[in-house]
Amino acid sequence: MKTTSTLIKSSLLAILFLFALNLQAEDDFLGLFCPDDEYVDCDDEIWDLSIYGNAYYKSYSGTYDAGPPSVSYYLNSCNQGTIVRTWSVYLYGQNLTCSQTIYVQGDGGFSPNNINWPPKHVDVAGCNPETDPYQLTDGVPTWNNAGCSMLGSSYRDSYFHISGTCDKILREWTVIDWCTYDPWNNPYQGKYKYLQTIKISVDDIPYVVCPDDIYVDAYNCSDAYVDAEPLTLDASSCGSGFSVFNNSPYADSNRNDISGTYPVGETWVTYTIKYGCGLKEFCKIKVVVKEGKAPTPYCYAEMTMPLMGIDNDGDGINDEGMAEVWAKDLDKGSYAHCDNGPVTYSFSPDPTDDVRIFTCDHLGENEVEMWVTDKKGNQSYCLVILDIQNNGARISPCERLVEEEEEEQYPDSTAMYTVEGLVADAFGTAIPEIEISMAQATEDVEIITRIDTSIVFVSDTIVRSDGSILIRYWEEEVISEIHDTIYHSTPETKITDGVGVFTFAEMAAGGNTYKLGAEIDPQEYAEVDLDDVDVLFDHLIGKTPFTEPYQYVAADVDGDGEATFLDMRHMLRYITGRIDAYPIEVGSVLLDGTMEFEDPSKVISEGCPDYIMLEAISNDQLDLSFIVVQLGELTGQITEGARREISTFRSQNLWDKWLSHETAVEFIDLDENRSSYSAVNLNLAPNPFTTFTNLLIEADDDQQATLSIYNLEGREINNHRVSISKGQNQYEIDLNNHPQGMYMYRLVIGQKIYQGKLIKR
């Protein structure tokens, strides 16, 4: 009993002890205790979490560290969210746990000041310098204190061609913080832009040889056209040309050609040669326009002058004679122009040669020149037949001194030759019923005879017995017969036959120069269609360059001397009925078909006359030709469908219908190594479009490409580097800041070119 009683007592004491212990634990907060929850910013420390406290537990025997917790991160890509720290301990037969939650929030304080942008202005030089930002020093933006931001950068280049030795790139950088950027609700927050200019220059100093001063004569008292040679310079080491400008207010162009109508006087002209980017060389010349209209000479055609006898030995017989003639005596009313009178008279260009003595050596007819000089030094002359006579003086002997003269050799004027040729269009189609004229083919001579009466003084010398000499003067009426010869050039005309051939038979040689011309209708316009536009387009993009001179002439519909995208625009406007004539205001031009050009493109710059000159022909001329070029006509044919299409265009003015014509992608492969062929499929959607379109690219591997956009003038308005990934790619072409119309795009991938038309409505 004693033992049982003892056990019961012990159990009761234990129960009482545990009950008392629980009461004491509640009183003393015995158990596991976690630190309080924390709220931190995204750029605070979130990896070493011990700074936010540690858990501990209390037992009957004391307070102890709960040890390391298990940590769970619930953060997004911007390092925002929660972090949960959990502790567990085993105490008095129980598993006790507690947790601390750390709330990570805020924008991290990132701003544009944290971005290290590339230099604002970058200069690179050379023929093909590197402009890839990843190859340039400090070429891409970097940043610091990113905090909980998620940053990315991109760039877009716009290329500007300044001159042959200067280009500029406007590079727009964009840095986006994807943690704060919301393109739908707040598109401006977290998006940072930066503009950078890259200047590409060729700094070769041009070698300039300044032209000589120019002197020309004005024949209208006020001005004269100065036809100057253009200032040409050797190309730079990179093969590009230099830009040349002039400051002449009278030049037709402000470029390297100062030709134009200049007033009388001196004009100083400065050439400015631009090279590199902003560098210049200068050269200055003087253009002098002198009043060059010569005075009008008007003299007697013939004049008779008697000799005055001189008796040297006193035998009463004149054995010598002389006549003093002043040049002014031959004048019949000469006059100056431009208020440059009075005039002076002489027998030669020397104004002091104004008097001459004639003797028996000059007996008979003498052809003399009467020169007229105005106060500006301008001169002209006319011919006078001066008949020296030995009438009343009865000089004996009195004979003319005869000098031997070489006979001038003339070509055989009796030879007769045939001139024959063909008139055809640029494609070899003969053109009948064209009138051909041959100037100087015949020469009519008109001789006008008139009688002129003049009074001359005649003298006679008498020797008296006392040795004195008596000179007697009297007036004598001289009647002269004057002959004036007038030459008329009468052109002969022929009409081309049914096969376009013209023939001039039995044309006299005789050293004559013949000028052949053809009468065409310059207002006859070709029925140009879209095929002609495509031929010009292929030439401009380098796919199929022109090979014939006529193509360059036909394509230059605005008459600016070159074939450009602007000419293509004029052709489109003509086809679609927006204009009724080309800017050059003619539809057809005539060319000398016998001209040959090593470089067909030089036909415009070097010029091709619309006539044929034949100088001193000595044999038959049977292979002459004229070419009639109709502007805009580049294919030589037009289908009935195209005729109907043109009719529809002009009747309904369906501009949009053409703009959608052949907008498909065109592919040019310049790579002969077919084993390296890589397939790429392109499409544009939408096209036409209003603001932007998408370039859809499907490739079978990763590639780099360059996308260029051109306007109708051929100017590159955008240039972008495009990274193409294997599979589907989409690239946006944004023309929101450009006017409506047609544009060309070109995507270059290695040796492959994809190109086509973009239509912005």
PDB file of N, CA and C in Angstrom, residues 398-468:
ATOM      1  N   CYS A 398      53.958 106.324-167.584  1.00  0.00           N
ATOM      2  CA  CYS A 398      53.189 106.058-166.336  1.00  0.00           C
ATOM      3  C   CYS A 398      52.549 104.682-166.484  1.00  0.00           C
ATOM      4  N   GLU A 399      53.189 103.684-165.844  1.00  0.00           N
ATOM      5  CA  GLU A 399      52.724 102.305-165.950  1.00  0.00           C
ATOM      6  C   GLU A 399      52.581 101.682-164.559  1.00  0.00           C
ATOM      7  N   ARG A 400      51.674 100.773-164.488  1.00  0.00           N
ATOM      8  CA  ARG A 400      51.418 100.080-163.207  1.00  0.00           C
ATOM      9  C   ARG A 400      52.505  99.046-162.942  1.00  0.00           C
ATOM     10  N   LEU A 401      52.915  98.965-161.688  1.00  0.00           N
ATOM     11  CA  LEU A 401      53.872  97.955-161.271  1.00  0.00           C
ATOM     12  C   LEU A 401      53.124  96.649-161.042  1.00  0.00           C
ATOM     13  N   VAL A 402      53.458  95.616-161.824  1.00  0.00           N
ATOM     14  CA  VAL A 402      52.764  94.331-161.744  1.00  0.00           C
ATOM     15  C   VAL A 402      53.560  93.388-160.854  1.00  0.00           C
ATOM     16  N   GLU A 403      52.901  92.810-159.856  1.00  0.00           N
ATOM     17  CA  GLU A 403      53.534  91.843-158.973  1.00  0.00           C
ATOM     18  C   GLU A 403      52.956  90.463-159.246  1.00  0.00           C
ATOM     19  N   GLU A 404      53.854  89.472-159.186  1.00  0.00           N
ATOM     20  CA  GLU A 404      53.400  88.101-159.375  1.00  0.00           C
ATOM     21  C   GLU A 404      52.648  87.636-158.130  1.00  0.00           C
ATOM     22  N   GLU A 405      51.533  87.012-158.339  1.00  0.00           N
ATOM     23  CA  GLU A 405      50.723  86.486-157.238  1.00  0.00           C
ATOM     24  C   GLU A 405      50.469  85.004-157.464  1.00  0.00           C
ATOM     25  N   GLU A 406      50.486  84.248-156.367  1.00  0.00           N
ATOM     26  CA  GLU A 406      50.184  82.822-156.463  1.00  0.00           C
ATOM     27  C   GLU A 406      48.695  82.640-156.712  1.00  0.00           C
ATOM     28  N   GLU A 407      48.392  81.695-157.577  1.00  0.00           N
ATOM     29  CA  GLU A 407      46.996  81.380-157.817  1.00  0.00           C
ATOM     30  C   GLU A 407      46.446  80.571-156.655  1.00  0.00           C
ATOM     31  N   GLU A 408      45.336  81.027-156.188  1.00  0.00           N
ATOM     32  CA  GLU A 408      44.686  80.296-155.087  1.00  0.00           C
ATOM     33  C   GLU A 408      44.001  79.052-155.635  1.00  0.00           C
ATOM     34  N   GLN A 409      44.298  77.944-155.009  1.00  0.00           N
ATOM     35  CA  GLN A 409      43.752  76.679-155.461  1.00  0.00           C
ATOM     36  C   GLN A 409      42.396  76.436-154.815  1.00  0.00           C
ATOM     37  N   TYR A 410      41.443  76.166-155.601  1.00  0.00           N
ATOM     38  CA  TYR A 410      40.100  75.901-155.114  1.00  0.00           C
ATOM     39  C   TYR A 410      39.739  74.455-155.426  1.00  0.00           C
ATOM     40  N   PRO A 411      38.888  73.897-154.610  1.00  0.00           N
ATOM     41  CA  PRO A 411      38.428  72.543-154.930  1.00  0.00           C
ATOM     42  C   PRO A 411      37.696  72.552-156.259  1.00  0.00           C
ATOM     43  N   ASP A 412      37.625  71.373-156.809  1.00  0.00           N
ATOM     44  CA  ASP A 412      36.939  71.213-158.088  1.00  0.00           C
ATOM     45  C   ASP A 412      35.465  71.528-157.905  1.00  0.00           C
ATOM     46  N   SER A 413      35.053  72.660-158.427  1.00  0.00           N
ATOM     47  CA  SER A 413      33.666  73.092-158.250  1.00  0.00           C
ATOM     48  C   SER A 413      32.716  72.407-159.216  1.00  0.00           C
ATOM     49  N   THR A 414      33.268  71.615-160.119  1.00  0.00           N
ATOM     50  CA  THR A 414      32.397  70.956-161.096  1.00  0.00           C
ATOM     51  C   THR A 414      31.961  69.573-160.653  1.00  0.00           C
ATOM     52  N   ALA A 415      32.585  69.031-159.574  1.00  0.00           N
ATOM     53  CA  ALA A 415      32.241  67.679-159.124  1.00  0.00           C
ATOM     54  C   ALA A 415      30.833  67.670-158.542  1.00  0.00           C
ATOM     55  N   MET A 416      30.099  66.586-158.776  1.00  0.00           N
ATOM     56  CA  MET A 416      28.736  66.436-158.285  1.00  0.00           C
ATOM     57  C   MET A 416      28.652  65.146-157.466  1.00  0.00           C
ATOM     58  N   TYR A 417      27.981  65.229-156.312  1.00  0.00           N
ATOM     59  CA  TYR A 417      27.898  64.073-155.418  1.00  0.00           C
ATOM     60  C   TYR A 417      26.457  63.876-154.960  1.00  0.00           C
ATOM     61  N   THR A 418      26.212  62.679-154.422  1.00  0.00           N
ATOM     62  CA  THR A 418      24.889  62.325-153.907  1.00  0.00           C
ATOM     63  C   THR A 418      24.934  62.279-152.383  1.00  0.00           C
ATOM     64  N   VAL A 419      23.932  62.889-151.766  1.00  0.00           N
ATOM     65  CA  VAL A 419      23.787  62.875-150.307  1.00  0.00           C
ATOM     66  C   VAL A 419      22.512  62.109-149.990  1.00  0.00           C
ATOM     67  N   GLU A 420      22.631  61.062-149.177  1.00  0.00           N
ATOM     68  CA  GLU A 420      21.489  60.193-148.911  1.00  0.00           C
ATOM     69  C   GLU A 420      21.516  59.752-147.458  1.00  0.00           C
ATOM     70  N   GLY A 421      20.348  59.539-146.882  1.00  0.00           N
ATOM     71  CA  GLY A 421      20.290  59.108-145.492  1.00  0.00           C
ATOM     72  C   GLY A 421      18.921  58.582-145.116  1.00  0.00           C
ATOM     73  N   LEU A 422      18.774  58.276-143.821  1.00  0.00           N
ATOM     74  CA  LEU A 422      17.562  57.640-143.299  1.00  0.00           C
ATOM     75  C   LEU A 422      17.071  58.411-142.082  1.00  0.00           C
ATOM     76  N   VAL A 423      15.763  58.520-141.955  1.00  0.00           N
ATOM     77  CA  VAL A 423      15.135  59.063-140.752  1.00  0.00           C
ATOM     78  C   VAL A 423      14.355  57.938-140.095  1.00  0.00           C
ATOM     79  N   ALA A 424      14.684  57.656-138.828  1.00  0.00           N
ATOM     80  CA  ALA A 424      14.022  56.567-138.105  1.00  0.00           C
ATOM     81  C   ALA A 424      13.892  56.955-136.644  1.00  0.00           C
ATOM     82  N   ASP A 425      13.066  56.195-135.929  1.00  0.00           N
ATOM     83  CA  ASP A 425      12.993  56.437-134.495  1.00  0.00           C
ATOM     84  C   ASP A 425      14.133  55.692-133.809  1.00  0.00           C
ATOM     85  N   ALA A 426      14.169  55.780-132.486  1.00  0.00           N
ATOM     86  CA  ALA A 426      15.278  55.207-131.728  1.00  0.00           C
ATOM     87  C   ALA A 426      15.318  53.691-131.799  1.00  0.00           C
ATOM     88  N   PHE A 427      14.229  53.075-132.278  1.00  0.00           N
ATOM     89  CA  PHE A 427      14.172  51.618-132.322  1.00  0.00           C
ATOM     90  C   PHE A 427      14.313  51.082-133.747  1.00  0.00           C
ATOM     91  N   GLY A 428      14.724  51.979-134.681  1.00  0.00           N
ATOM     92  CA  GLY A 428      14.994  51.556-136.043  1.00  0.00           C
ATOM     93  C   GLY A 428      13.801  51.558-136.963  1.00  0.00           C
ATOM     94  N   THR A 429      12.667  52.049-136.512  1.00  0.00           N
ATOM     95  CA  THR A 429      11.476  52.099-137.361  1.00  0.00           C
ATOM     96  C   THR A 429      11.544  53.331-138.254  1.00  0.00           C
ATOM     97  N   ALA A 430      11.514  53.129-139.568  1.00  0.00           N
ATOM     98  CA  ALA A 430      11.623  54.230-140.517  1.00  0.00           C
ATOM     99  C   ALA A 430      10.430  55.168-140.391  1.00  0.00           C
ATOM    100  N   ILE A 431      10.682  56.452-140.625  1.00  0.00           N
ATOM    101  CA  ILE A 431       9.625  57.460-140.525  1.00  0.00           C
ATOM    102  C   ILE A 431       9.489  58.146-141.882  1.00  0.00           C
ATOM    103  N   PRO A 432       8.396  57.929-142.591  1.00  0.00           N
ATOM    104  CA  PRO A 432       8.193  58.592-143.888  1.00  0.00           C
ATOM    105  C   PRO A 432       7.649  60.004-143.702  1.00  0.00           C
ATOM    106  N   GLU A 433       7.578  60.723-144.825  1.00  0.00           N
ATOM    107  CA  GLU A 433       6.942  62.043-144.880  1.00  0.00           C
ATOM    108  C   GLU A 433       7.605  63.060-143.944  1.00  0.00           C
ATOM    109  N   ILE A 434       8.923  62.981-143.796  1.00  0.00           N
ATOM    110  CA  ILE A 434       9.664  63.968-143.011  1.00  0.00           C
ATOM    111  C   ILE A 434      10.405  64.887-143.979  1.00  0.00           C
ATOM    112  N   GLU A 435      10.253  66.194-143.802  1.00  0.00           N
ATOM    113  CA  GLU A 435      10.908  67.147-144.693  1.00  0.00           C
ATOM    114  C   GLU A 435      12.361  67.350-144.256  1.00  0.00           C
ATOM    115  N   ILE A 436      13.292  67.142-145.199  1.00  0.00           N
ATOM    116  CA  ILE A 436      14.717  67.319-144.956  1.00  0.00           C
ATOM    117  C   ILE A 436      15.182  68.540-145.746  1.00  0.00           C
ATOM    118  N   SER A 437      15.886  69.443-145.092  1.00  0.00           N
ATOM    119  CA  SER A 437      16.401  70.630-145.769  1.00  0.00           C
ATOM    120  C   SER A 437      17.919  70.564-145.830  1.00  0.00           C
ATOM    121  N   MET A 438      18.467  71.089-146.925  1.00  0.00           N
ATOM    122  CA  MET A 438      19.915  71.125-147.119  1.00  0.00           C
ATOM    123  C   MET A 438      20.302  72.559-147.446  1.00  0.00           C
ATOM    124  N   ALA A 439      20.798  73.267-146.430  1.00  0.00           N
ATOM    125  CA  ALA A 439      21.143  74.672-146.598  1.00  0.00           C
ATOM    126  C   ALA A 439      22.411  74.797-147.423  1.00  0.00           C
ATOM    127  N   GLN A 440      22.525  75.922-148.179  1.00  0.00           N
ATOM    128  CA  GLN A 440      23.637  76.221-149.067  1.00  0.00           C
ATOM    129  C   GLN A 440      23.730  75.211-150.206  1.00  0.00           C
ATOM    130  N   ALA A 441      22.617  74.526-150.461  1.00  0.00           N
ATOM    131  CA  ALA A 441      22.634  73.576-151.568  1.00  0.00           C
ATOM    132  C   ALA A 441      22.763  74.299-152.904  1.00  0.00           C
ATOM    133  N   THR A 442      22.140  75.498-153.010  1.00  0.00           N
ATOM    134  CA  THR A 442      22.315  76.319-154.210  1.00  0.00           C
ATOM    135  C   THR A 442      22.665  77.715-153.758  1.00  0.00           C
ATOM    136  N   GLU A 443      23.336  78.448-154.592  1.00  0.00           N
ATOM    137  CA  GLU A 443      23.746  79.799-154.235  1.00  0.00           C
ATOM    138  C   GLU A 443      23.362  80.748-155.362  1.00  0.00           C
ATOM    139  N   ASP A 444      22.464  81.686-155.058  1.00  0.00           N
ATOM    140  CA  ASP A 444      22.054  82.675-156.045  1.00  0.00           C
ATOM    141  C   ASP A 444      22.904  83.922-155.872  1.00  0.00           C
ATOM    142  N   VAL A 445      23.377  84.453-156.970  1.00  0.00           N
ATOM    143  CA  VAL A 445      24.192  85.660-156.946  1.00  0.00           C
ATOM    144  C   VAL A 445      23.387  86.786-157.584  1.00  0.00           C
ATOM    145  N   GLU A 446      23.216  87.878-156.866  1.00  0.00           N
ATOM    146  CA  GLU A 446      22.487  89.040-157.375  1.00  0.00           C
ATOM    147  C   GLU A 446      23.468  90.203-157.497  1.00  0.00           C
ATOM    148  N   ILE A 447      23.593  90.733-158.699  1.00  0.00           N
ATOM    149  CA  ILE A 447      24.518  91.839-158.944  1.00  0.00           C
ATOM    150  C   ILE A 447      23.697  93.104-159.168  1.00  0.00           C
ATOM    151  N   ILE A 448      23.948  94.120-158.364  1.00  0.00           N
ATOM    152  CA  ILE A 448      23.248  95.397-158.470  1.00  0.00           C
ATOM    153  C   ILE A 448      24.227  96.420-159.046  1.00  0.00           C
ATOM    154  N   THR A 449      23.823  97.039-160.129  1.00  0.00           N
ATOM    155  CA  THR A 449      24.675  98.036-160.786  1.00  0.00           C
ATOM    156  C   THR A 449      24.036  99.407-160.625  1.00  0.00           C
ATOM    157  N   ARG A 450      24.872 100.382-160.210  1.00  0.00           N
ATOM    158  CA  ARG A 450      24.369 101.751-160.090  1.00  0.00           C
ATOM    159  C   ARG A 450      25.463 102.719-160.541  1.00  0.00           C
ATOM    160  N   ILE A 451      25.025 103.905-160.950  1.00  0.00           N
ATOM    161  CA  ILE A 451      25.946 104.941-161.426  1.00  0.00           C
ATOM    162  C   ILE A 451      26.128 105.958-160.314  1.00  0.00           C
ATOM    163  N   ASP A 452      27.400 106.289-160.037  1.00  0.00           N
ATOM    164  CA  ASP A 452      27.701 107.249-158.984  1.00  0.00           C
ATOM    165  C   ASP A 452      28.519 108.380-159.597  1.00  0.00           C
ATOM    166  N   THR A 453      28.063 109.587-159.363  1.00  0.00           N
ATOM    167  CA  THR A 453      28.766 110.761-159.893  1.00  0.00           C
ATOM    168  C   THR A 453      29.467 111.473-158.749  1.00  0.00           C
ATOM    169  N   SER A 454      30.741 111.777-158.943  1.00  0.00           N
ATOM    170  CA  SER A 454      31.498 112.462-157.899  1.00  0.00           C
ATOM    171  C   SER A 454      32.315 113.582-158.523  1.00  0.00           C
ATOM    172  N   ILE A 455      32.620 114.566-157.714  1.00  0.00           N
ATOM    173  CA  ILE A 455      33.433 115.700-158.143  1.00  0.00           C
ATOM    174  C   ILE A 455      34.807 115.547-157.521  1.00  0.00           C
ATOM    175  N   VAL A 456      35.850 115.611-158.354  1.00  0.00           N
ATOM    176  CA  VAL A 456      37.220 115.513-157.859  1.00  0.00           C
ATOM    177  C   VAL A 456      37.980 116.757-158.310  1.00  0.00           C
ATOM    178  N   PHE A 457      39.011 117.065-157.550  1.00  0.00           N
ATOM    179  CA  PHE A 457      39.889 118.163-157.937  1.00  0.00           C
ATOM    180  C   PHE A 457      41.018 117.612-158.796  1.00  0.00           C
ATOM    181  N   VAL A 458      41.245 118.305-159.903  1.00  0.00           N
ATOM    182  CA  VAL A 458      42.311 117.927-160.826  1.00  0.00           C
ATOM    183  C   VAL A 458      43.294 119.097-160.918  1.00  0.00           C
ATOM    184  N   SER A 459      44.563 118.806-160.980  1.00  0.00           N
ATOM    185  CA  SER A 459      45.583 119.865-161.065  1.00  0.00           C
ATOM    186  C   SER A 459      46.458 119.650-162.299  1.00  0.00           C
ATOM    187  N   ASP A 460      47.045 120.743-162.748  1.00  0.00           N
ATOM    188  CA  ASP A 460      47.996 120.678-163.850  1.00  0.00           C
ATOM    189  C   ASP A 460      49.144 121.626-163.522  1.00  0.00           C
ATOM    190  N   THR A 461      50.320 121.235-163.858  1.00  0.00           N
ATOM    191  CA  THR A 461      51.514 122.015-163.527  1.00  0.00           C
ATOM    192  C   THR A 461      52.111 122.603-164.808  1.00  0.00           C
ATOM    193  N   ILE A 462      52.363 123.926-164.782  1.00  0.00           N
ATOM    194  CA  ILE A 462      52.963 124.618-165.933  1.00  0.00           C
ATOM    195  C   ILE A 462      54.261 125.277-165.463  1.00  0.00           C
ATOM    196  N   VAL A 463      55.318 125.040-166.187  1.00  0.00           N
ATOM    197  CA  VAL A 463      56.620 125.656-165.879  1.00  0.00           C
ATOM    198  C   VAL A 463      56.823 126.859-166.816  1.00  0.00           C
ATOM    199  N   ARG A 464      56.937 128.025-166.204  1.00  0.00           N
ATOM    200  CA  ARG A 464      57.112 129.236-166.996  1.00  0.00           C
ATOM    201  C   ARG A 464      58.561 129.377-167.449  1.00  0.00           C
ATOM    202  N   SER A 465      58.708 130.338-168.354  1.00  0.00           N
ATOM    203  CA  SER A 465      60.038 130.560-168.921  1.00  0.00           C
ATOM    204  C   SER A 465      61.020 131.067-167.890  1.00  0.00           C
ATOM    205  N   ASP A 466      60.490 131.744-166.880  1.00  0.00           N
ATOM    206  CA  ASP A 466      61.389 132.244-165.836  1.00  0.00           C
ATOM    207  C   ASP A 466      61.723 131.186-164.792  1.00  0.00           C
ATOM    208  N   GLY A 467      61.231 130.002-165.041  1.00  0.00           N
ATOM    209  CA  GLY A 467      61.528 128.882-164.123  1.00  0.00           C
ATOM    210  C   GLY A 467      60.510 128.693-163.020  1.00  0.00           C
ATOM    211  N   SER A 468      59.557 129.609-162.892  1.00  0.00           N
ATOM    212  CA  SER A 468      58.540 129.420-161.855  1.00  0.00           C
ATOM    213  C   SER A 468      57.526 128.369-162.305  1.00  0.00           C
TER     214      SER A 468
END
